[in-house]
Tab-separated table of C-alpha atoms and ligand atoms in Angstrom:
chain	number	residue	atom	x	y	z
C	14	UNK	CA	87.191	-26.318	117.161
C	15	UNK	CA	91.286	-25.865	117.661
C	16	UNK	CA	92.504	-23.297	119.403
C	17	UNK	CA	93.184	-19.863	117.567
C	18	UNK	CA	94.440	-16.515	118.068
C	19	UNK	CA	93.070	-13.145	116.780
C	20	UNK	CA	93.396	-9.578	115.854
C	21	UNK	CA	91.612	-7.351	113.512
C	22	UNK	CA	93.737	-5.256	111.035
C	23	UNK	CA	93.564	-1.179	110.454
C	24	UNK	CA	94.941	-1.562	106.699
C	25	UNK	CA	95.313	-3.569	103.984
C	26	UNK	CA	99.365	-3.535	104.302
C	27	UNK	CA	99.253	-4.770	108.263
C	28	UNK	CA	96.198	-7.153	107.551
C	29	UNK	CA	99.080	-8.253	104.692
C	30	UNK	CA	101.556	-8.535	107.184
C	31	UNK	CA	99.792	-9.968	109.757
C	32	UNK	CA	98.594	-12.910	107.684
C	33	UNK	CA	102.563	-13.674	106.983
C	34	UNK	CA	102.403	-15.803	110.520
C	35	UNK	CA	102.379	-19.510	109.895
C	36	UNK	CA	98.701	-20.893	110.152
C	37	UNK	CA	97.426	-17.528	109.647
C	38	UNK	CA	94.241	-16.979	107.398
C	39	UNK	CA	91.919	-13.895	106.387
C	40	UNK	CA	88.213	-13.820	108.166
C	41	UNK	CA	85.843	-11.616	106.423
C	42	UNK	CA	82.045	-12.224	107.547
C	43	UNK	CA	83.600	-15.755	108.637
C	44	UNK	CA	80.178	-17.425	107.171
C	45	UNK	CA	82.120	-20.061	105.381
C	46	UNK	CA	85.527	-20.089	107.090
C	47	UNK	CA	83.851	-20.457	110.791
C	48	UNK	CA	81.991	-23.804	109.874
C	49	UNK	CA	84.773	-25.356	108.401
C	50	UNK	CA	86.641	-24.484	111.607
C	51	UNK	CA	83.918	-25.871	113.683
C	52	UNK	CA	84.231	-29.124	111.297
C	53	UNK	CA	88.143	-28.798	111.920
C	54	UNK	CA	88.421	-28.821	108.288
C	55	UNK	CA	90.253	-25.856	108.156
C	56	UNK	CA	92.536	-25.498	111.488
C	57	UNK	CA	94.104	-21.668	111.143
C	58	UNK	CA	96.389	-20.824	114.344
C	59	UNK	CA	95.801	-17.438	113.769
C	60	UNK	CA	93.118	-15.451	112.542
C	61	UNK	CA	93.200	-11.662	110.271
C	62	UNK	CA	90.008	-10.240	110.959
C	63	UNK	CA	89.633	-7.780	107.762
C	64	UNK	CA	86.410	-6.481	108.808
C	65	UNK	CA	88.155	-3.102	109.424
C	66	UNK	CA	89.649	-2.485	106.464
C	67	UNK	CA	88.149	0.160	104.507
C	68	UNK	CA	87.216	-1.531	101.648
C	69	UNK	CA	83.234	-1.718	101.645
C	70	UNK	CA	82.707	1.203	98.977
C	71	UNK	CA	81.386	0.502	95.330
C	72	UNK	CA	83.143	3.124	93.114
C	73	UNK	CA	83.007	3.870	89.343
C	74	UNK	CA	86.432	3.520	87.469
C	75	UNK	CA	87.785	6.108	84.988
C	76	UNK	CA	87.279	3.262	82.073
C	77	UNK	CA	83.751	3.586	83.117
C	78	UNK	CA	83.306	0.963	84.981
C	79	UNK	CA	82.951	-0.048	88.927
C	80	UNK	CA	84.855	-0.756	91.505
C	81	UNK	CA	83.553	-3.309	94.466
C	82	UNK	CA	85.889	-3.024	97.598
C	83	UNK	CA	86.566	-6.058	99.121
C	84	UNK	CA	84.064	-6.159	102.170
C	85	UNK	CA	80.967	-5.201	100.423
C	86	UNK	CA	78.327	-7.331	101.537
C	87	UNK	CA	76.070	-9.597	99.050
C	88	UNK	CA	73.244	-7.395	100.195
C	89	UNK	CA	74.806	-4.070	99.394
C	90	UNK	CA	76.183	-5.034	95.888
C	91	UNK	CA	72.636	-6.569	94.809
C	92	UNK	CA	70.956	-3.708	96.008
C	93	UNK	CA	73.259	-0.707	94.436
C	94	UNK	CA	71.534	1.015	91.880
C	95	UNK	CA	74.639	1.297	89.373
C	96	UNK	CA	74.434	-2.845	89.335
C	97	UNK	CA	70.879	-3.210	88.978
C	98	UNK	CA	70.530	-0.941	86.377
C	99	UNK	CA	74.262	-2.140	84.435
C	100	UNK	CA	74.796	-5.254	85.590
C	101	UNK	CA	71.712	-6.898	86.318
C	102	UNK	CA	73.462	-10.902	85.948
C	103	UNK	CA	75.316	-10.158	88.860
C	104	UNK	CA	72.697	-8.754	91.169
C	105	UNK	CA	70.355	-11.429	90.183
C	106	UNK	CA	73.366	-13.936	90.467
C	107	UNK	CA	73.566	-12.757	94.336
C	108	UNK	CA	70.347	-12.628	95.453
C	109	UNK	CA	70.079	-16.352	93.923
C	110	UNK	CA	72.733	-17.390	96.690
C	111	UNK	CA	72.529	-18.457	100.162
C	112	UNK	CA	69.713	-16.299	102.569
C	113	UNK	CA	68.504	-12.546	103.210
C	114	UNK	CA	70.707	-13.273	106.687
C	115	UNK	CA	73.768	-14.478	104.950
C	116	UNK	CA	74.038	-11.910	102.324
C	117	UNK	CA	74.043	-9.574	104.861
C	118	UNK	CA	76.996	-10.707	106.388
C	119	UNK	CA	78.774	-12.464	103.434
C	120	UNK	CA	81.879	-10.261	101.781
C	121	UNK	CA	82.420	-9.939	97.984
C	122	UNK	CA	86.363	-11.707	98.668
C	123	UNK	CA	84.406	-14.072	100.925
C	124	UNK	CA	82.084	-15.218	98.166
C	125	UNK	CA	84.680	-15.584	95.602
C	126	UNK	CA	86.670	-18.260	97.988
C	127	UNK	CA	84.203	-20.162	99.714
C	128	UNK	CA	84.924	-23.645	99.053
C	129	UNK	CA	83.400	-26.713	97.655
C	130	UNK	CA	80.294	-27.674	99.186
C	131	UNK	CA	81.220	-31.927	98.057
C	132	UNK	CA	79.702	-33.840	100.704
C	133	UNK	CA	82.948	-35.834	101.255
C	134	UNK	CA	85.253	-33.040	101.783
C	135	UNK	CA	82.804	-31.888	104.888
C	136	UNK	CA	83.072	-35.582	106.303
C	137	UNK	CA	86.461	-35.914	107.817
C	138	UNK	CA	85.897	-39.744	108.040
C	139	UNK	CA	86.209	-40.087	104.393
C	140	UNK	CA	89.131	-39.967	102.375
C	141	UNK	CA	89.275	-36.365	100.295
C	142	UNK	CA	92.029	-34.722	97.838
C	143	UNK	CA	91.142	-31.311	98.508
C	144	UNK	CA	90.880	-31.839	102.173
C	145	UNK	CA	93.742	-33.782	103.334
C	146	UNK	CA	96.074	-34.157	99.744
C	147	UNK	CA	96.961	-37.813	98.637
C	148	UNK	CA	94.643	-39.521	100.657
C	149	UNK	CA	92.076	-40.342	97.728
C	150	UNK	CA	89.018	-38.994	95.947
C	151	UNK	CA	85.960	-40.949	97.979
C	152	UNK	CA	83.254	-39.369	95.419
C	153	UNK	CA	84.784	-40.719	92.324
C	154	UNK	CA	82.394	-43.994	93.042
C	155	UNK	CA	80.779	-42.537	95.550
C	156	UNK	CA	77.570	-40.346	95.568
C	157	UNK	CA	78.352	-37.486	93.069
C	158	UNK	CA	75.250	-36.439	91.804
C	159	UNK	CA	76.043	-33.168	92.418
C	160	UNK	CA	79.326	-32.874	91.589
C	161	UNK	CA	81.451	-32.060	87.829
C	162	UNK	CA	81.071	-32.506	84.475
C	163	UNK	CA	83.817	-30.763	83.242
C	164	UNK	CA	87.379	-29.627	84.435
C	165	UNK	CA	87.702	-32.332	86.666
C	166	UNK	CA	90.511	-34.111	87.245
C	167	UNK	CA	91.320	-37.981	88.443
C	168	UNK	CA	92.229	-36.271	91.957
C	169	UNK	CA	88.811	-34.538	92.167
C	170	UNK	CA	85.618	-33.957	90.310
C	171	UNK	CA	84.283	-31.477	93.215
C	172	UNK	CA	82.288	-28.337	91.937
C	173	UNK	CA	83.183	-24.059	92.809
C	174	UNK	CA	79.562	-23.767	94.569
C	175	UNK	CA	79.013	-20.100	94.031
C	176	UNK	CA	76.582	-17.828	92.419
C	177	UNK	CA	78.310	-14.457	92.584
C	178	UNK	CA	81.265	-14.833	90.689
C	179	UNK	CA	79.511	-16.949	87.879
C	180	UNK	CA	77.993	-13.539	86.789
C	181	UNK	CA	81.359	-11.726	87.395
C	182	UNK	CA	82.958	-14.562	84.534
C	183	UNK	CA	80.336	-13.287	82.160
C	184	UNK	CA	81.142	-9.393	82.881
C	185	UNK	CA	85.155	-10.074	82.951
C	186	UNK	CA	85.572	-8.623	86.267
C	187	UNK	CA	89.286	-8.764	87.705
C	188	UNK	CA	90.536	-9.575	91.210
C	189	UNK	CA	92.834	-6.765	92.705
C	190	UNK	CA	95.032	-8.158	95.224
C	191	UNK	CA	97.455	-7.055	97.292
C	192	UNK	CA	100.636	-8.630	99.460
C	193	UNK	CA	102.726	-8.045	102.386
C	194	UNK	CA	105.402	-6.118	99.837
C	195	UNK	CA	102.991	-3.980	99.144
C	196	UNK	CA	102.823	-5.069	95.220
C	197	UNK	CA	99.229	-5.313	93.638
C	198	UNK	CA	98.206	-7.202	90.680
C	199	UNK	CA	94.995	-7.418	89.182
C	200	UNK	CA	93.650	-11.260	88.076
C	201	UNK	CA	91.226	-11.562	85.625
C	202	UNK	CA	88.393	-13.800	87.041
C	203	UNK	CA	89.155	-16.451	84.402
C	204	UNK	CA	92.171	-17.000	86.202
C	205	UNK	CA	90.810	-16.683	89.664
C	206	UNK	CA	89.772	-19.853	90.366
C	207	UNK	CA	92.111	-23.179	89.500
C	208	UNK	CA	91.227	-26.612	87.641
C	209	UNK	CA	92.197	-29.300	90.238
C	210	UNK	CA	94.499	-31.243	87.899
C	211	UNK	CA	97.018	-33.485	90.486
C	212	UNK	CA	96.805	-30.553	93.552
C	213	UNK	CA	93.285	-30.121	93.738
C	214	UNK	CA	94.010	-28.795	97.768
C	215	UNK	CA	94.672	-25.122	95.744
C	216	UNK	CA	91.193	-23.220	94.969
C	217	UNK	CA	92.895	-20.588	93.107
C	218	UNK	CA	95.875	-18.398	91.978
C	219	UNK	CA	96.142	-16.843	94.982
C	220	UNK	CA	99.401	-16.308	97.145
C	221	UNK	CA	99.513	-16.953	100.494
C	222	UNK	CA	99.084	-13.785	102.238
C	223	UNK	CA	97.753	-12.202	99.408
C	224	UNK	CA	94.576	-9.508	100.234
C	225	UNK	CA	91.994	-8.820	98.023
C	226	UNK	CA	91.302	-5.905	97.897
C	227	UNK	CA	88.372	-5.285	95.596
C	228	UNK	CA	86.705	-6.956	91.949
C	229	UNK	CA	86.591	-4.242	89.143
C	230	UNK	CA	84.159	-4.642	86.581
C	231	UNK	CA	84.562	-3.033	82.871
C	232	UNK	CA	82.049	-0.387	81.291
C	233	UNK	CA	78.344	-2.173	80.984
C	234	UNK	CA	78.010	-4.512	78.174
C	235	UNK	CA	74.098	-3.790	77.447
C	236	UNK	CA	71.794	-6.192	76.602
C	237	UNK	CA	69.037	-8.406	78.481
C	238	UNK	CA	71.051	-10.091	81.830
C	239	UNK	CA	69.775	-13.360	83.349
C	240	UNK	CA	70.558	-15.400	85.860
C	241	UNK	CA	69.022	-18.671	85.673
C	242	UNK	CA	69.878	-21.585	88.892
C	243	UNK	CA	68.805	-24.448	88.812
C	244	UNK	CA	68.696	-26.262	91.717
C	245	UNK	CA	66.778	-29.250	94.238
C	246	UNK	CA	65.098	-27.094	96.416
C	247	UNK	CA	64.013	-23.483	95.560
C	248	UNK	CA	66.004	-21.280	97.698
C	249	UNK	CA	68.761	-22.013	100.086
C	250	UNK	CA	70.440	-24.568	97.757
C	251	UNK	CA	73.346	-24.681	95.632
C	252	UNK	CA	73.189	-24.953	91.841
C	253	UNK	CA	72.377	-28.223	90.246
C	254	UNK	CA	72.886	-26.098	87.246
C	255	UNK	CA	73.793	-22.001	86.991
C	256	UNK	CA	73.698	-19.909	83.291
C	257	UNK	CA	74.704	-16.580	83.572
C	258	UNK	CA	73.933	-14.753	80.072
C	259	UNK	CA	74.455	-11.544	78.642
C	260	UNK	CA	72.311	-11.187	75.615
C	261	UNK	CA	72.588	-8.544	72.952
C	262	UNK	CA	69.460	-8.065	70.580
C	263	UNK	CA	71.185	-9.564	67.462
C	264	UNK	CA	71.583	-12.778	69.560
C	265	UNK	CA	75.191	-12.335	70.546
C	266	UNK	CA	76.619	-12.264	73.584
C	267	UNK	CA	78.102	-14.353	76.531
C	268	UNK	CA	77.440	-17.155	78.796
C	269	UNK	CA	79.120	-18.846	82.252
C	270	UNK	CA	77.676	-21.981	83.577
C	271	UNK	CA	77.747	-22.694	87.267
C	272	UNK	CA	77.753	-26.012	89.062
C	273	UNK	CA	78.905	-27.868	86.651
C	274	UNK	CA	82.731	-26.979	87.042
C	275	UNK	CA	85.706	-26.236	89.393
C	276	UNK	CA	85.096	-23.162	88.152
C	277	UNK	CA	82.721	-20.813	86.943
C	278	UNK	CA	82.556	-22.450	83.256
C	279	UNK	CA	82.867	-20.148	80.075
C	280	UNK	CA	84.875	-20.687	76.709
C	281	UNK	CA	84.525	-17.469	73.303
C	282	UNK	CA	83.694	-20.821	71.502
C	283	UNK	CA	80.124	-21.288	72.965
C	284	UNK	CA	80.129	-17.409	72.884
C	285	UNK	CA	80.600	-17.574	68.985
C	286	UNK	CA	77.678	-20.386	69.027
C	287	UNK	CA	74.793	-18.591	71.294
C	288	UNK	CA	73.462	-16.930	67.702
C	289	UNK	CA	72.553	-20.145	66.512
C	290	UNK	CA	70.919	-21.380	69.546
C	291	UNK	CA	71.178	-23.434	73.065
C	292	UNK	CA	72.399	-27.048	71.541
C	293	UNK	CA	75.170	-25.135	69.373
C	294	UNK	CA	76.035	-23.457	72.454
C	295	UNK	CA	75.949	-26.575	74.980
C	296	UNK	CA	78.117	-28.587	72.515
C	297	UNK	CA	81.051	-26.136	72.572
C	298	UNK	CA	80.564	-25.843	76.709
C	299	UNK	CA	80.734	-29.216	77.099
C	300	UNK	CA	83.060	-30.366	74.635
C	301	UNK	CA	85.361	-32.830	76.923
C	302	UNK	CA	83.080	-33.283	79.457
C	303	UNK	CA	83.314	-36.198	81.688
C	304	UNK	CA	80.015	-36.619	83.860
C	305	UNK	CA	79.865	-40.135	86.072
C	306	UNK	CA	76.651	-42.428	85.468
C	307	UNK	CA	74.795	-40.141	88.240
C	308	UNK	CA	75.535	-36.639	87.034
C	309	UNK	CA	75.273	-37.218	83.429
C	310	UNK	CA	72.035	-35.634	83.818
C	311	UNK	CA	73.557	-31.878	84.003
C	312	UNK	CA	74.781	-31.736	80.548
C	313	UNK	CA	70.871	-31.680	79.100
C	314	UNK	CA	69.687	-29.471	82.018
C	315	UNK	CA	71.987	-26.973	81.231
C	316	UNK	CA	71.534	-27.312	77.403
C	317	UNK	CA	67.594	-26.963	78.518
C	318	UNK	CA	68.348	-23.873	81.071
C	319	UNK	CA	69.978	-22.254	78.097
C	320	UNK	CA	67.448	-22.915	75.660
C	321	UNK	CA	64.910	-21.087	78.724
C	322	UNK	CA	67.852	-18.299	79.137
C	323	UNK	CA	67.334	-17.562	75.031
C	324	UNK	CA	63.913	-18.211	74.851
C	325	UNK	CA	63.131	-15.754	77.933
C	326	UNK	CA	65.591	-12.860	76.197
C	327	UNK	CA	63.479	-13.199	73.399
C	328	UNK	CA	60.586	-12.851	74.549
C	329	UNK	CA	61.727	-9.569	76.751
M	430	FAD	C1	73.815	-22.383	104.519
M	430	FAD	C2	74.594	-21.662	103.464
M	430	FAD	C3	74.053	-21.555	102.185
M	430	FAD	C4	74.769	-20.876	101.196
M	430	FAD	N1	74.247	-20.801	99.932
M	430	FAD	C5	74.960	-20.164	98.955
M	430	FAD	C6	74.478	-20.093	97.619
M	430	FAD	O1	73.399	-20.593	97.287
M	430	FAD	N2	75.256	-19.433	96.699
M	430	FAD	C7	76.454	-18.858	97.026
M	430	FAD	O2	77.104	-18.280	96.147
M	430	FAD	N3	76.931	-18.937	98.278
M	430	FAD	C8	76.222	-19.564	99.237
M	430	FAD	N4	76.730	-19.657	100.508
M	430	FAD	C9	78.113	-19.228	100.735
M	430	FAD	C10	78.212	-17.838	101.256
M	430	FAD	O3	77.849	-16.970	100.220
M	430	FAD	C11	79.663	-17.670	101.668
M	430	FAD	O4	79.793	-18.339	102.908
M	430	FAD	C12	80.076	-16.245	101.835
M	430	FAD	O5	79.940	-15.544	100.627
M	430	FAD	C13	81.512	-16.154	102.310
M	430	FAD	O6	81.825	-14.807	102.586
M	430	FAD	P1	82.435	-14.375	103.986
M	430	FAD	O7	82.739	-12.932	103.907
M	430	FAD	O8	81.552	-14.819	105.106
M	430	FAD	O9	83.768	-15.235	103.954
M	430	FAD	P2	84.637	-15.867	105.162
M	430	FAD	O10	83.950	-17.087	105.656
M	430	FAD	O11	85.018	-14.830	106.153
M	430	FAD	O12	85.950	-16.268	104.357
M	430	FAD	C14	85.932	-17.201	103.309
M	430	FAD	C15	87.367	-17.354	102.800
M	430	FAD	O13	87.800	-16.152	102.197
M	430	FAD	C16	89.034	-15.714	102.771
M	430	FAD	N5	88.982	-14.239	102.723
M	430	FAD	C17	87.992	-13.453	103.173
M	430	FAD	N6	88.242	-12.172	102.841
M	430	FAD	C18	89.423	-12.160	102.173
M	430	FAD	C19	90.200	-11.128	101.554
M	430	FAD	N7	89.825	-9.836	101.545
M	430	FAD	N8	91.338	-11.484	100.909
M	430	FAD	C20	91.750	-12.781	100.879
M	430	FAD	N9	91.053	-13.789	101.460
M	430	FAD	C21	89.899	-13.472	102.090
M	430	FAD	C22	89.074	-16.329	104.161
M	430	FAD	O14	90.404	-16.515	104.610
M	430	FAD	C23	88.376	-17.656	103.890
M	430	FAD	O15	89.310	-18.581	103.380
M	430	FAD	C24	76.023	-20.294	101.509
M	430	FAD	C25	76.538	-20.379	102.816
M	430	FAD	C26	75.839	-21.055	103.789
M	430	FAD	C27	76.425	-21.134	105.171
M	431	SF4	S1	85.552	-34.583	94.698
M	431	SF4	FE1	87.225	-33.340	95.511
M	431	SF4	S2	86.312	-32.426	97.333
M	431	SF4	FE2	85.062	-34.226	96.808
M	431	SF4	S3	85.953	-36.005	97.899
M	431	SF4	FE3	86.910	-35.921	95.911
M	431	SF4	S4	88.786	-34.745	96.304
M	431	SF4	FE4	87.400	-34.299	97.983
């Protein structure tokens, strides 16, 4: 690991400040940023610890919605009562992700940017886009069975790994941010994360320096939530395949797919579809795809993981 320094912030406008220093980078529980350090993938000179920061409350909103600060753990936000009972795709979403030890330590900001889990951007020996820009793509070719289907780019065809934020896509939950001006802007989560086009080095629309602060969500939508992951082992594995649904009784409602996309995948097209069933559905999520010979596979597992998704909502 390269050298670093390090100081922990009292407030969001110094931990905004502080992160102003060339090199310098946010650590939340650190669960994703440390191992890419120890892999000198990521080589910060200077580290923000946010930990302090009081931003670890879930509050409602006057639209009658909630607020999740920043630093609430995985663990806290899948075990509040107000999300199990309203928002049931994203505390299913969570507890889908990662282990009992990492939730514990893992921060709602730190979940939405953890990065690509593409087995040639963690090997330094191999030539990687998003890890060192312009020096090639080595899973284009290579072994990308896990990898995209869709919203990939000739630069990169790597995958956003996450569970979390796949539910937050179906809820439309925005990213509040703020910078070292003190100026705050809300993102809505379908402008969060970033299609890799020709820069695929950027993960999202985020400035440098820029906090987050917390992820609102809007009033409850109803309906039957699932969370459905599909994946190679049965825990402690990333999505082959992720469907995030919110189902009303009449048989509208929305979807998100995970792991199939630089970001979590959603379009009102496929929304429009869902009454008449998973294929209808599938065809308008996938429209455009362009899976390689050894991931062609996802596009029927997640037209079948939808058709399971319906079928289960049904039956409930
Ligand atoms: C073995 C393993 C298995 C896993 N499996 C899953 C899984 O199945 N599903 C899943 O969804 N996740 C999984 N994860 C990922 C895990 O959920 C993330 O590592 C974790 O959520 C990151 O949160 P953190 O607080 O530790 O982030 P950190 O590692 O502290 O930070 C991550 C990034 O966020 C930035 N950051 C942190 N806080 C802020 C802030 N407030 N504002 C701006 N930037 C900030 C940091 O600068 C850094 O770039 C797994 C991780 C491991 C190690
Ligand atoms: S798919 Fe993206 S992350 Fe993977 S090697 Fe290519 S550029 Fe790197």
């Amino acid at each position: 690991m390269k050298p670093f320094s390090y100081e922990r912030a009292t407030t969001p406008a110094e931990a905004a400040a502080a992160v102003q220093r060339p090199g310098a980078k946010f650590i939340a529980g650190g669960t994703n940023l440390l191992d890419l350090m120890k892999l000198e993938i990521e080589t910060p000179q200077h580290l923000v610890d946010v930990g302090g920061l009081n931003l670890d409350r879930i509050e409602p909103t006057p639209e009658g919605g909630l607020r999740i600060g920043a630093l609430v753990t995985n663990t806290d936000l899948a075990s509040d009562k107000r999300v199990r009972k309203d928002y049931g795709v994203l505390c299913r979403a969570i507890v889908a992700g990662a282990s009992g030890q990492l939730r514990n330590k893992a921060t709602t900001a730190g979940n939405l940017l953890q990065r690509t889990r593409c087995p040639y951007f963690y090997d330094t020996n191999q030539p990687c886009n998003k890890r060192k820009p312009g020096s090639g793509c080595a899973a284009i070719g290579g072994v990308n069975r896990q990898l995209g289907v869709i919203g990939t780019s000739d630069a990169c065809i790597a995958t956003y790994p996450g569970d979390m934020a796949v539910a937050m896509r179906v809820l439309d939950a925005a990213v509040e941010t703020v910078n070292a001006a003190g100026a705050t802007r809300a993102i809505p989560i379908a402008n969060f994360h970033r299609l890799p086009g020709s820069t695929p080095h950027i993960d999202t629309t985020l400035q440098h320096g820029e906090l987050i602060t917390g992820v609102t969500l809007p009033r409850p939508l109803g309906g039957t939530h699932v969370y459905l992951k599909v994946r190679d082992r049965a825990s402690y594995a990333f999505a082959l395949v992720s469907i995030a649904a919110v189902i009303q009784r009449d048989g509208t409602g929305h979807v998100a797919i995970g792991g199939v996309a630089p970001k979590p995948w959603r379009n009102e097209a496929a929304d429009a579809a869902l009454p008449q069933g998973a294929k209808a559905a599938a065809s308008r999520l996938f429209a455009g795809a362009r899976p390689t010979p050894e991931n062609a596979f996802k596009v029927p597992l997640a037209e079948r993981a939808l058709a399971a998704v319906l079928a289960e909502v049904k039956a409930a």
